[in-house]
Tab-separated table of C-alpha atoms and ligand atoms in Angstrom:
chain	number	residue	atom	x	y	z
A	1	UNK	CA	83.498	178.512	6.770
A	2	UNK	CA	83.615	174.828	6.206
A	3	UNK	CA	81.530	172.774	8.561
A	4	UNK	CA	82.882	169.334	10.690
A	5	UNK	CA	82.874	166.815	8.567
A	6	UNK	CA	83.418	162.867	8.418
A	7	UNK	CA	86.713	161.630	7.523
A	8	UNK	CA	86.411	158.212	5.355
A	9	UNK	CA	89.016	155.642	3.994
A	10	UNK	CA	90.699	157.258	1.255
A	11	UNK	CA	94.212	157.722	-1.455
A	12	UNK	CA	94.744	160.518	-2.822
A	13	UNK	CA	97.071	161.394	-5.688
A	14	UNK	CA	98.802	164.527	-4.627
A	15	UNK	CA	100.622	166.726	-7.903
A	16	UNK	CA	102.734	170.028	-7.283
A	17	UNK	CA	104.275	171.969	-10.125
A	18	UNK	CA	104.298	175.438	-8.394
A	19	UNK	CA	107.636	176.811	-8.492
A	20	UNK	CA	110.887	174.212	-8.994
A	21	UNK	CA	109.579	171.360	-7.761
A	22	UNK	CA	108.212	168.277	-10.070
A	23	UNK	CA	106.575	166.439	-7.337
A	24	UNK	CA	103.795	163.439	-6.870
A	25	UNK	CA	103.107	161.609	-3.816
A	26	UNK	CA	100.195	159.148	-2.654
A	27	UNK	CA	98.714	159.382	0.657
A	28	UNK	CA	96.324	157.058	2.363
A	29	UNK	CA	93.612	157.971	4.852
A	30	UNK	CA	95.318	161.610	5.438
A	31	UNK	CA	98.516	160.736	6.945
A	32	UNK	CA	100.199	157.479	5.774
A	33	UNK	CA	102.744	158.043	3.199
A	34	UNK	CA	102.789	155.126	0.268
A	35	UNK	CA	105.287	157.146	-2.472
A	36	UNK	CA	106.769	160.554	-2.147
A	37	UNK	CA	108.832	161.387	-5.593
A	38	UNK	CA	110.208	165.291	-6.094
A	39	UNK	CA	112.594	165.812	-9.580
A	40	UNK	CA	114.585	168.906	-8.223
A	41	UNK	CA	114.902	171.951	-10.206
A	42	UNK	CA	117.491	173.659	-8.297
A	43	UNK	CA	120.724	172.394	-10.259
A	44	UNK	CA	119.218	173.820	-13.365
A	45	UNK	CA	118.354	177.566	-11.380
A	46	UNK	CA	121.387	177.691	-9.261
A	47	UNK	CA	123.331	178.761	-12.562
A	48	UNK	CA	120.592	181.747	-12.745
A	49	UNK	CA	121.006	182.824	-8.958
A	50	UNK	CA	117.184	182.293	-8.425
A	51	UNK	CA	114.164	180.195	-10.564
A	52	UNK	CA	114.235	181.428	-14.333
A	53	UNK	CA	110.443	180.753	-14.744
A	54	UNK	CA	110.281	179.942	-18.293
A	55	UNK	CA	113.080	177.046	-17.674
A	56	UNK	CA	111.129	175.619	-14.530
A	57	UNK	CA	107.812	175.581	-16.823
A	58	UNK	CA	109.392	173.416	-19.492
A	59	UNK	CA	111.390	170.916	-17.001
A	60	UNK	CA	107.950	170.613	-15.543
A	61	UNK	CA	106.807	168.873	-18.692
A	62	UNK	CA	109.664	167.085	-19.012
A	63	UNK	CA	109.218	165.823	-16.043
A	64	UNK	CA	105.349	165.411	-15.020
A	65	UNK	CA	104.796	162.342	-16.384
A	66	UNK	CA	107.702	160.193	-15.248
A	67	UNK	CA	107.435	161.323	-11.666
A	68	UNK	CA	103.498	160.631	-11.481
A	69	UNK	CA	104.197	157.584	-13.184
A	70	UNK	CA	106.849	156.733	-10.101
A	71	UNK	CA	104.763	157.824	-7.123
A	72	UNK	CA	102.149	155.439	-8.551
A	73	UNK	CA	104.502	152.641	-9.145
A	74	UNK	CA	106.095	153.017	-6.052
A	75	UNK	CA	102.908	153.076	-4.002
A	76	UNK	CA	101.856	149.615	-5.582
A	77	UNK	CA	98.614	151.206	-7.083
A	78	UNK	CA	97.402	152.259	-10.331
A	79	UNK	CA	95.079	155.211	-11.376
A	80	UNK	CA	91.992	153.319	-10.523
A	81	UNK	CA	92.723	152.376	-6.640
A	82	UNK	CA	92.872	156.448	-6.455
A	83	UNK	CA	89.713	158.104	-4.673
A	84	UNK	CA	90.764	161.585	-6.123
A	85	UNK	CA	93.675	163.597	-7.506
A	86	UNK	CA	94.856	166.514	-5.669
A	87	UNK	CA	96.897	169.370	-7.472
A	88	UNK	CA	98.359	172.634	-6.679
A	89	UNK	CA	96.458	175.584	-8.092
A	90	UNK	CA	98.216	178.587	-6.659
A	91	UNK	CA	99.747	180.282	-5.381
A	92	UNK	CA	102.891	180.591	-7.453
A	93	UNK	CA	104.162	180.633	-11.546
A	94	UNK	CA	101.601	180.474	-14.034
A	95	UNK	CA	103.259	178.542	-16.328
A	96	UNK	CA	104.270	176.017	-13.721
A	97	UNK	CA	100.844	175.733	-12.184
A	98	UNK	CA	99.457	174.830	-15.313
A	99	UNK	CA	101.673	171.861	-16.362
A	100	UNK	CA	100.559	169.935	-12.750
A	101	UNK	CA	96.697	171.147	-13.233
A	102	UNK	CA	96.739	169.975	-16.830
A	103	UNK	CA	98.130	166.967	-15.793
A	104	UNK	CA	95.824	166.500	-13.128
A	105	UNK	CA	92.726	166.914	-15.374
A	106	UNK	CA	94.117	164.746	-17.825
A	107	UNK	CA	94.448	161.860	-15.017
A	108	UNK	CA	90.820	162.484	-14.075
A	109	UNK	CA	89.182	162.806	-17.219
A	110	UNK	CA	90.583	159.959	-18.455
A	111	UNK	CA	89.304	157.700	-15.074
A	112	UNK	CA	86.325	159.829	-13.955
A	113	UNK	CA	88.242	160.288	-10.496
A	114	UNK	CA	87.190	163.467	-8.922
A	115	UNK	CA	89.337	166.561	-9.200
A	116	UNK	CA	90.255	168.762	-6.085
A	117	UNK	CA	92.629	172.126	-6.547
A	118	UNK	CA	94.524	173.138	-3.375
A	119	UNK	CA	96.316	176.105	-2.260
A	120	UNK	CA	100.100	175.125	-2.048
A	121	UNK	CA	100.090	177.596	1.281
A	122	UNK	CA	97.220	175.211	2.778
A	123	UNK	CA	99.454	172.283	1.432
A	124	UNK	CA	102.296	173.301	3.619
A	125	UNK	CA	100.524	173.936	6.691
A	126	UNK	CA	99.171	170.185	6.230
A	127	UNK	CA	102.929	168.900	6.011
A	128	UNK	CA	102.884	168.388	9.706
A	129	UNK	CA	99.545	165.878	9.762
A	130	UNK	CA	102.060	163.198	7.422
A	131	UNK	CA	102.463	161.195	9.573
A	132	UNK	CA	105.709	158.600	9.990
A	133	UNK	CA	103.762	155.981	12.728
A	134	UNK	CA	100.311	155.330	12.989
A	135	UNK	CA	100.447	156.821	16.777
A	136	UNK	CA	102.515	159.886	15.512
A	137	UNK	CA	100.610	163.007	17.776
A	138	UNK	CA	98.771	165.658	15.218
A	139	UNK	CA	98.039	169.119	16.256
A	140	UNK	CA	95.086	170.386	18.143
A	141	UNK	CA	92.995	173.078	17.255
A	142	UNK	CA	93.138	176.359	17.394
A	143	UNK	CA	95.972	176.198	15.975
A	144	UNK	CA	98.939	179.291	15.922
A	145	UNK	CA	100.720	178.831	12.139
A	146	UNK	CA	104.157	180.487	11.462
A	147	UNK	CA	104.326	179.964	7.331
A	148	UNK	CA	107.549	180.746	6.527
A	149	UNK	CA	108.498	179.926	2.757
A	150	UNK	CA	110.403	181.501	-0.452
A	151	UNK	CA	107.075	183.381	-1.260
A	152	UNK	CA	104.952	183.894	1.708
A	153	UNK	CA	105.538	184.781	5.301
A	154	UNK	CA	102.252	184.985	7.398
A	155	UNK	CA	100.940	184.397	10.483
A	156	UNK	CA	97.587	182.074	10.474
A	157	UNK	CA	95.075	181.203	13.170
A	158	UNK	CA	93.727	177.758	11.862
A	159	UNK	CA	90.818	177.305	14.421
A	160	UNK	CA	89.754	173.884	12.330
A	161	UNK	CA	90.313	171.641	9.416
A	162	UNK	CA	90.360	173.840	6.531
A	163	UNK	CA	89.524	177.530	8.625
A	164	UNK	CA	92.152	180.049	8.821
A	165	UNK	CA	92.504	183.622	9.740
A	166	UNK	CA	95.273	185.636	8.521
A	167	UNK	CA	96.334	187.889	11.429
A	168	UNK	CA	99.145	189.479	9.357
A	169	UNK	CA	102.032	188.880	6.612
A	170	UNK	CA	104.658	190.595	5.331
A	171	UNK	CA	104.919	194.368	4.093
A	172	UNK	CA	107.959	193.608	1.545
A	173	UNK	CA	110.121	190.838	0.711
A	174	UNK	CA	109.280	186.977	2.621
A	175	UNK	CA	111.466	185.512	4.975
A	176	UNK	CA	113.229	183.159	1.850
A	177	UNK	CA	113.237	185.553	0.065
A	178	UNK	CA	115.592	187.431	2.042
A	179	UNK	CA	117.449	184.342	2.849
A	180	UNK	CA	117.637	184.787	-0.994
A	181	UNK	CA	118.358	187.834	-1.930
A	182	UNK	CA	121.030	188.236	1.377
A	183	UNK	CA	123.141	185.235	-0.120
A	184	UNK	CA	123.041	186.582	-3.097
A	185	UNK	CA	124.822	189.738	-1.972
A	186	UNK	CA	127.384	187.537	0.048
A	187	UNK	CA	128.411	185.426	-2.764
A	188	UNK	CA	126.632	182.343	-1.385
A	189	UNK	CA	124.860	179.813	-3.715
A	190	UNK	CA	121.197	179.322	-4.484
A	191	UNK	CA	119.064	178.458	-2.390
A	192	UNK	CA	119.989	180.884	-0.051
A	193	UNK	CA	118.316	179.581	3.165
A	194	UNK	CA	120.608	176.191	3.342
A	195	UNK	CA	123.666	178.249	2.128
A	196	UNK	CA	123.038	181.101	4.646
A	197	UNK	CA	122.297	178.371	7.424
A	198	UNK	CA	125.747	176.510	6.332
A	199	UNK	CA	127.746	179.640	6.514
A	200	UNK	CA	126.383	180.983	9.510
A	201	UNK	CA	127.472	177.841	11.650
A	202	UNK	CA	130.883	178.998	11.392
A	203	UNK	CA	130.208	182.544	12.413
A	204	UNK	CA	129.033	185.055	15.166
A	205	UNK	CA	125.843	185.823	15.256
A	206	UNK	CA	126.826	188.989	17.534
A	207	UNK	CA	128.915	190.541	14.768
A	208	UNK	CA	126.184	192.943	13.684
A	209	UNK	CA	123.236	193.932	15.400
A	210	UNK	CA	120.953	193.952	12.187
A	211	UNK	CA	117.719	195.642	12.573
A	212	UNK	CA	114.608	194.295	13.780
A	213	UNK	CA	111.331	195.292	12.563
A	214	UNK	CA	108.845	194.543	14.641
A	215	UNK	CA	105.917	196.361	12.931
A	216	UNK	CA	104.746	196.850	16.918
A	217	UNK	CA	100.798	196.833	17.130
A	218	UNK	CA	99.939	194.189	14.093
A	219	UNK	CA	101.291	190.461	13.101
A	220	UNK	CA	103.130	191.842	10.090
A	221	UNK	CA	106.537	191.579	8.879
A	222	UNK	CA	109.015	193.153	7.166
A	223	UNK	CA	112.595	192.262	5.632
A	224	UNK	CA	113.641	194.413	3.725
A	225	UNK	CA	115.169	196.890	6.071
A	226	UNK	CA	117.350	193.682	7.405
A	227	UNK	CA	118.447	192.653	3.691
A	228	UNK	CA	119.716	196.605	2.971
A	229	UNK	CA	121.355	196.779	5.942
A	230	UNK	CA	123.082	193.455	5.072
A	231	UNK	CA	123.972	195.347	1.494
A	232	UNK	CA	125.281	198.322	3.432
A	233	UNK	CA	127.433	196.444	5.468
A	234	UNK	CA	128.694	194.523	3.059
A	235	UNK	CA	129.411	197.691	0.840
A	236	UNK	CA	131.760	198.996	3.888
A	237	UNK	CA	133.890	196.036	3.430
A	238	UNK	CA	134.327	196.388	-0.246
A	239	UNK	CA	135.381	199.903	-0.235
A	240	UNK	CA	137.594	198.715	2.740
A	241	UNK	CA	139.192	196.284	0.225
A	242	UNK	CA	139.286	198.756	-2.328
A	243	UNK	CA	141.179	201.336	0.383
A	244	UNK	CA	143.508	198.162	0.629
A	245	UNK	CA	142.695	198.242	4.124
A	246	UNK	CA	140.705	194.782	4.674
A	247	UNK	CA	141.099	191.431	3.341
A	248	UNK	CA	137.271	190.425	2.782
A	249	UNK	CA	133.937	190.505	3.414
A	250	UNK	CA	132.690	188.461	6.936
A	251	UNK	CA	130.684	186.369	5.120
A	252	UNK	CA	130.135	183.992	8.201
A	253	UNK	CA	129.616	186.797	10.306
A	254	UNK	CA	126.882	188.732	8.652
A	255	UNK	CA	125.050	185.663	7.445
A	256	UNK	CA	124.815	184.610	11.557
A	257	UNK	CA	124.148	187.838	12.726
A	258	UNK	CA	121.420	187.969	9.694
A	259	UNK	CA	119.976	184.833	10.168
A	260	UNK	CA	119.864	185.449	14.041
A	261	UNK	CA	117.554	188.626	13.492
A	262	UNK	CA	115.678	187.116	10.997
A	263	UNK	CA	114.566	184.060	13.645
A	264	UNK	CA	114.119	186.968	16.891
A	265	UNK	CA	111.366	187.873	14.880
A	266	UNK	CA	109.765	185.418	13.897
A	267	UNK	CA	110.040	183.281	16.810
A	268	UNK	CA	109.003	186.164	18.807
A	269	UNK	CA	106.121	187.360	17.036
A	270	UNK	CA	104.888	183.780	16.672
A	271	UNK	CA	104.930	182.802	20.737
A	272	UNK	CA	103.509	185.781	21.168
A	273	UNK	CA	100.358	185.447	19.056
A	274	UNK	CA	100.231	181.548	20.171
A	275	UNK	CA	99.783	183.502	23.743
A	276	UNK	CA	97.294	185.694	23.349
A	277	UNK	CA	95.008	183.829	20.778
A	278	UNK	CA	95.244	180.551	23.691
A	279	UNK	CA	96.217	178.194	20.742
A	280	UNK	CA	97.156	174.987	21.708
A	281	UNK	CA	99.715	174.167	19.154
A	282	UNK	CA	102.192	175.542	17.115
A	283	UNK	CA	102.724	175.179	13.967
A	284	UNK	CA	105.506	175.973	11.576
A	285	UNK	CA	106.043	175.349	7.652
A	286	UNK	CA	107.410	176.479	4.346
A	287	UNK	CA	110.969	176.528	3.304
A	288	UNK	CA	112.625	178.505	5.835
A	289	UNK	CA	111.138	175.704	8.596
A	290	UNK	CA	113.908	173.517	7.299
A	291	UNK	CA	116.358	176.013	9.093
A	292	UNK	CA	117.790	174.321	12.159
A	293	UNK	CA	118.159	177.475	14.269
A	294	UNK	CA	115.064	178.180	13.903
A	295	UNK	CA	113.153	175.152	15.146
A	296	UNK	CA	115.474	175.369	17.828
A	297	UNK	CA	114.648	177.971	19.268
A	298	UNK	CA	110.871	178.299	18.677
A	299	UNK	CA	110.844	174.087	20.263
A	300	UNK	CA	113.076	175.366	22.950
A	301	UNK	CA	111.164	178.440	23.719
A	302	UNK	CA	107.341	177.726	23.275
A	303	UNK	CA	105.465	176.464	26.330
A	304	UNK	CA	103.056	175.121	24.072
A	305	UNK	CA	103.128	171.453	21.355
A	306	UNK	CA	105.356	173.004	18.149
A	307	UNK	CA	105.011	171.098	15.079
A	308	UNK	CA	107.562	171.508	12.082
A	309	UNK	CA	106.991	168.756	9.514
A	310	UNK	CA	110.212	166.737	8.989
A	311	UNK	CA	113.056	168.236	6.744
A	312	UNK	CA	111.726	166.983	3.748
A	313	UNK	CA	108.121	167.589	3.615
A	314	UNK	CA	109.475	171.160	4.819
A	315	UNK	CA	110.090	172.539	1.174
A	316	UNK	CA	107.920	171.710	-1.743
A	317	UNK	CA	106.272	168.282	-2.100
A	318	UNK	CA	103.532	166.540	-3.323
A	319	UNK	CA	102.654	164.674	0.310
A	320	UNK	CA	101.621	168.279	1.761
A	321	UNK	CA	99.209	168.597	-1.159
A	322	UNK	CA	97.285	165.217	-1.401
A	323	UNK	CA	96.943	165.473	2.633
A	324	UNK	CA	95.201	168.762	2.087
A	325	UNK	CA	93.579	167.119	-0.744
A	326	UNK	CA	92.515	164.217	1.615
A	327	UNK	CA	90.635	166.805	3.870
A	328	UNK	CA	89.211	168.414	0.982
A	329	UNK	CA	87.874	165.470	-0.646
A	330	UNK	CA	86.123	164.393	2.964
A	331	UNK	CA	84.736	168.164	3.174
A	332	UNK	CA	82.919	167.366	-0.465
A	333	UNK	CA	85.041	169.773	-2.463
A	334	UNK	CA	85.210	168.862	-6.270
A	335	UNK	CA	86.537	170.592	-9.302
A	336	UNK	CA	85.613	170.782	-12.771
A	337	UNK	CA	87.815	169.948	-15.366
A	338	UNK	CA	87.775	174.000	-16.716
A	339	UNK	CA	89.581	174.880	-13.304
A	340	UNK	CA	91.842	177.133	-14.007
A	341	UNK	CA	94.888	178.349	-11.932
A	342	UNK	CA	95.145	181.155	-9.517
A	343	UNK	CA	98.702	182.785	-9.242
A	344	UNK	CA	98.264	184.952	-6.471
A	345	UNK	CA	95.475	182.787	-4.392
A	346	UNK	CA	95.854	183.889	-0.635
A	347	UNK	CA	95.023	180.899	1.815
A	348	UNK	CA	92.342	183.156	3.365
B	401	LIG	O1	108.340	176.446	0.583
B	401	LIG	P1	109.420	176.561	-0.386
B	401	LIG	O2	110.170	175.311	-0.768
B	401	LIG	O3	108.926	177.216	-1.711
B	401	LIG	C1	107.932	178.212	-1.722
B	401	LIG	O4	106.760	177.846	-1.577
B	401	LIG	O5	108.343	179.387	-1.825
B	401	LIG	O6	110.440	177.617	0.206
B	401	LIG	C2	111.623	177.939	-0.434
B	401	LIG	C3	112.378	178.902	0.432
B	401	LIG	C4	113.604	179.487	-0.251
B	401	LIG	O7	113.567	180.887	-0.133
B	401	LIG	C5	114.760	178.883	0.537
B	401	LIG	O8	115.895	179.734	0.596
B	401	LIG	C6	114.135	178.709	1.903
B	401	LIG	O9	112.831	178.273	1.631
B	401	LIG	N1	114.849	177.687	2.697
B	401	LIG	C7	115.496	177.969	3.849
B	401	LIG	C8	116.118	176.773	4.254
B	401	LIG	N2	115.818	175.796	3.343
B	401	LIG	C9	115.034	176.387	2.394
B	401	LIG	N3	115.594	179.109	4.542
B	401	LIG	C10	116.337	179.095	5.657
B	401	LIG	N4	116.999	178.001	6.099
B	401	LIG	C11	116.915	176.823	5.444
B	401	LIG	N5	117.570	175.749	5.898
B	402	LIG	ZN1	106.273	176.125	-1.095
C-alpha cells in the first residue's frame, strides 16, 4: 500500500509502445497537457484483421524516435527541463514493450533523469485526471473503475492514488476483444469497437436478445457466450442464403443487439458495485470507453460523478502514462536501468 504523499512541480516524459500505438506525450504537474503525439498502427493491422505482433514491434522502432522527438518539440522543452521519463512496462506484447522501455532507458541514461515503469492498465485509469482547464473537476476517492479495453476488462476499487482492489475481471475473452472478434464474424473492419459502434447506429438493438452473463454472486465477466451466439446467428443466415431463401446477413441488427448486451452488463454490474462499495465516483477507461452508447448510458444512469476521459486519451496514449508517471514519481518510485518488461503485469 502506498502511503499519502506530496505532490511537487513536475514534467514528465510519458512513452507507450504496448500494443499498436507509437505514442509520447509531456505532462506538467499531473494534469496539463504540453504535447500529445500517437503514430497509429492500425492501417498497417487492419489488412491482418487484428495486430500481427511481429509487424507492430518493428513499426515501433521505426517510429520511437521521431514521435519522442515531436512530443518534445512540440512541448517547447528539451530532455533536460524533464523531471523523469515515464514508460509502459506491461501489460501487453513483449516485443513492443521493449522498444518504448529501451527507449526510455536510453533517454535516462544518457541525462541521469530518473526512470519510472508503469502499468499501461494504471495508465488508463489516470486518463481521466488530464485535464483540459486548470478548474477541470478530478475524481474523488474511493473510487468505482469500469476498465474496459482490447485486453482487459475488470472491475477496480481505487480507494487512493496508486491503491486498487480488483473485485473481479473477466473469465474469457475482454469486452474489445469481443467487439473484435464479433466484427470479424460480420465482415466489419478492424478495430471492431468503432466499426461495430458505426454499424449498429443503423440497426435494432431488439433484433436478438443475445445472452447475458451475469456471473451472479462475483464482479466477473464473461463474453464469450455473447460472441458464439453472435457466430450462431450469423451461421443461420448463411445457410439461409445458401437454401436461397434470404438475401444477407443483418449485419446492423446483430451488431446493435450485440453491442446493446455487451453495455447491460457492464453498465449494470458497474452501478451496482459503485452502490454497494459507497464510491463516490465513477470511473471508466480503456478502448471500449470510446463507445458512445456506452457513456451514455452509464452518465445517464449513475446517481453518482462518472468520469470517461475524452475520446482520445480513451485508447492508447502516452498522456495516460506520464500522468501515472507524475504520481509515481511524487510517491518516490524509481527504476533501474536493468528493468525489464512484464507482459502479463496485473494492476493489482
Ligand atoms: O485500450 P485500447 O486502445 O488497447 C488495449 O489496451 O487493449 O483498447 C482497444 C480496444 C479494441 O478492442 C477496440 O475494438 C476497442 O478498444 N474500442 C472500442 C471502441 N473504440 C475502441 N470498443 C467499442 N466501441 C468503440 N467506439
Ligand atoms: Zn490500452
Amino acid at each position: 500500500m502506498v502511503e499519502k504523499f506530496e505532490l511537487i512541480p513536475a514534467r514528465i516524459l510519458g512513452i507507450e509502445t504496448s500494443c499498436d500505438e507509437t505514442a509520447a506525450a509531456v505532462i506538467e504537474n499531473g494534469r496539463r497537457l504540453l504535447s500529445n503525439v500517437v503514430a497509429s498502427q492500425i492501417e498497417i493491422h487492419a489488412q491482418y484483421g487484428g495486430v500481427f505482433p511481429e509487424v507492430a514491434s518493428r513499426q515501433h522502432v521505426r517510429k520511437i524516435y521521431s514521435v519522442v522527438e515531436e512530443a518534445l518539440k512540440i512541448a517547447h522543452l528539451q530532455l533536460d527541463d524533464l523531471d523523469a521519463i515515464a514508460v509502459t512496462r506491461g501489460p501487453g506484447l513483449a516485443g513492443s514493450l521493449v522498444v518504448g522501455v529501451n527507449m526510455a532507458k536510453g533517454l535516462a541514461q544518457a541525462s541521469g533523469i530518473p526512470l519510472i515503469g508503469i502499468n499501461h492498465l494504471e495508465g488508463h485509469l489516470y486518463a481521466s485526471w488530464i485535464a483540459e482547464n486548470e478548474d477541470a473537476k478530478l475524481p474523488d476517492f474511493p473510487i468505482l473503475a469500469l476498465l474496459v479495453s482490447g485486453g482487459h476488462t475488470e472491475l477496480d476499487l481505487m480507494t487512493d492514488h496508486l491503491t486498487y482492489e480488483r473485485l473481479g475481471g473477466t473469465k474469457d475473452d475482454a469486452a474489445g476483444e469481443a467487439f473484435d472478434k464479433v466484427a470479424r464474424l460480420l465482415n466489419l473492419s478492424y478495430p471492431g469497437g468503432p466499426s461495430i459502434q458505426k454499424a449498429a447506429e443503423e440497426g435494432n438493438k431488439e433484433f436478438v436478445n443475445f445472452p447475458r452473463a451475469w456471473m451472479t454472486g462475483s464482479w466477473d465477466f464473461s463474453f464469450s457466450g455473447v460472441k458464439t451466439a453472435v457466430l450462431r446467428e450469423v451461421r443461420k443466415y448463411e445457410k439461409l442464403e445458401e437454401k436461397g431463401t434470404s438475401t444477407e446477413v443483418p449485419t446492423s441488427d446483430i451488431a446493435a443487439s450485440f453491442q446493446e448486451s455487451v453495455i447491460d452488463v457492464l453498465v449494470t454490474k458497474a452501478l451496482k458495485a459503485a452502490e454497494l462499495y459507497q464510491t463516490k465516483s465513477l470511473l471508466v477507461a480503456g478502448g471500449v470507453s470510446a463507445n458512445k452508447p456506452l457513456r451514455e448510458r452509464i452518465e445517464e444512469l449513475s446517481p453518482i460523478p462518472v468520469f470517461i476521459p475524452p475520446f482520445k486519451f480513451c485508447t492508447d496514449n502516452a498522456a495516460m502514462i506520464a500522468v501515472a508517471g507524475y504520481y509515481r514519481f511524487c510517491a518516490g518510485q524509481r527504476d533501474s536501468l536493468d528493468m525489464d518488461v512484464k507482459p502479463s503485469w496485473q494492476l493489482s
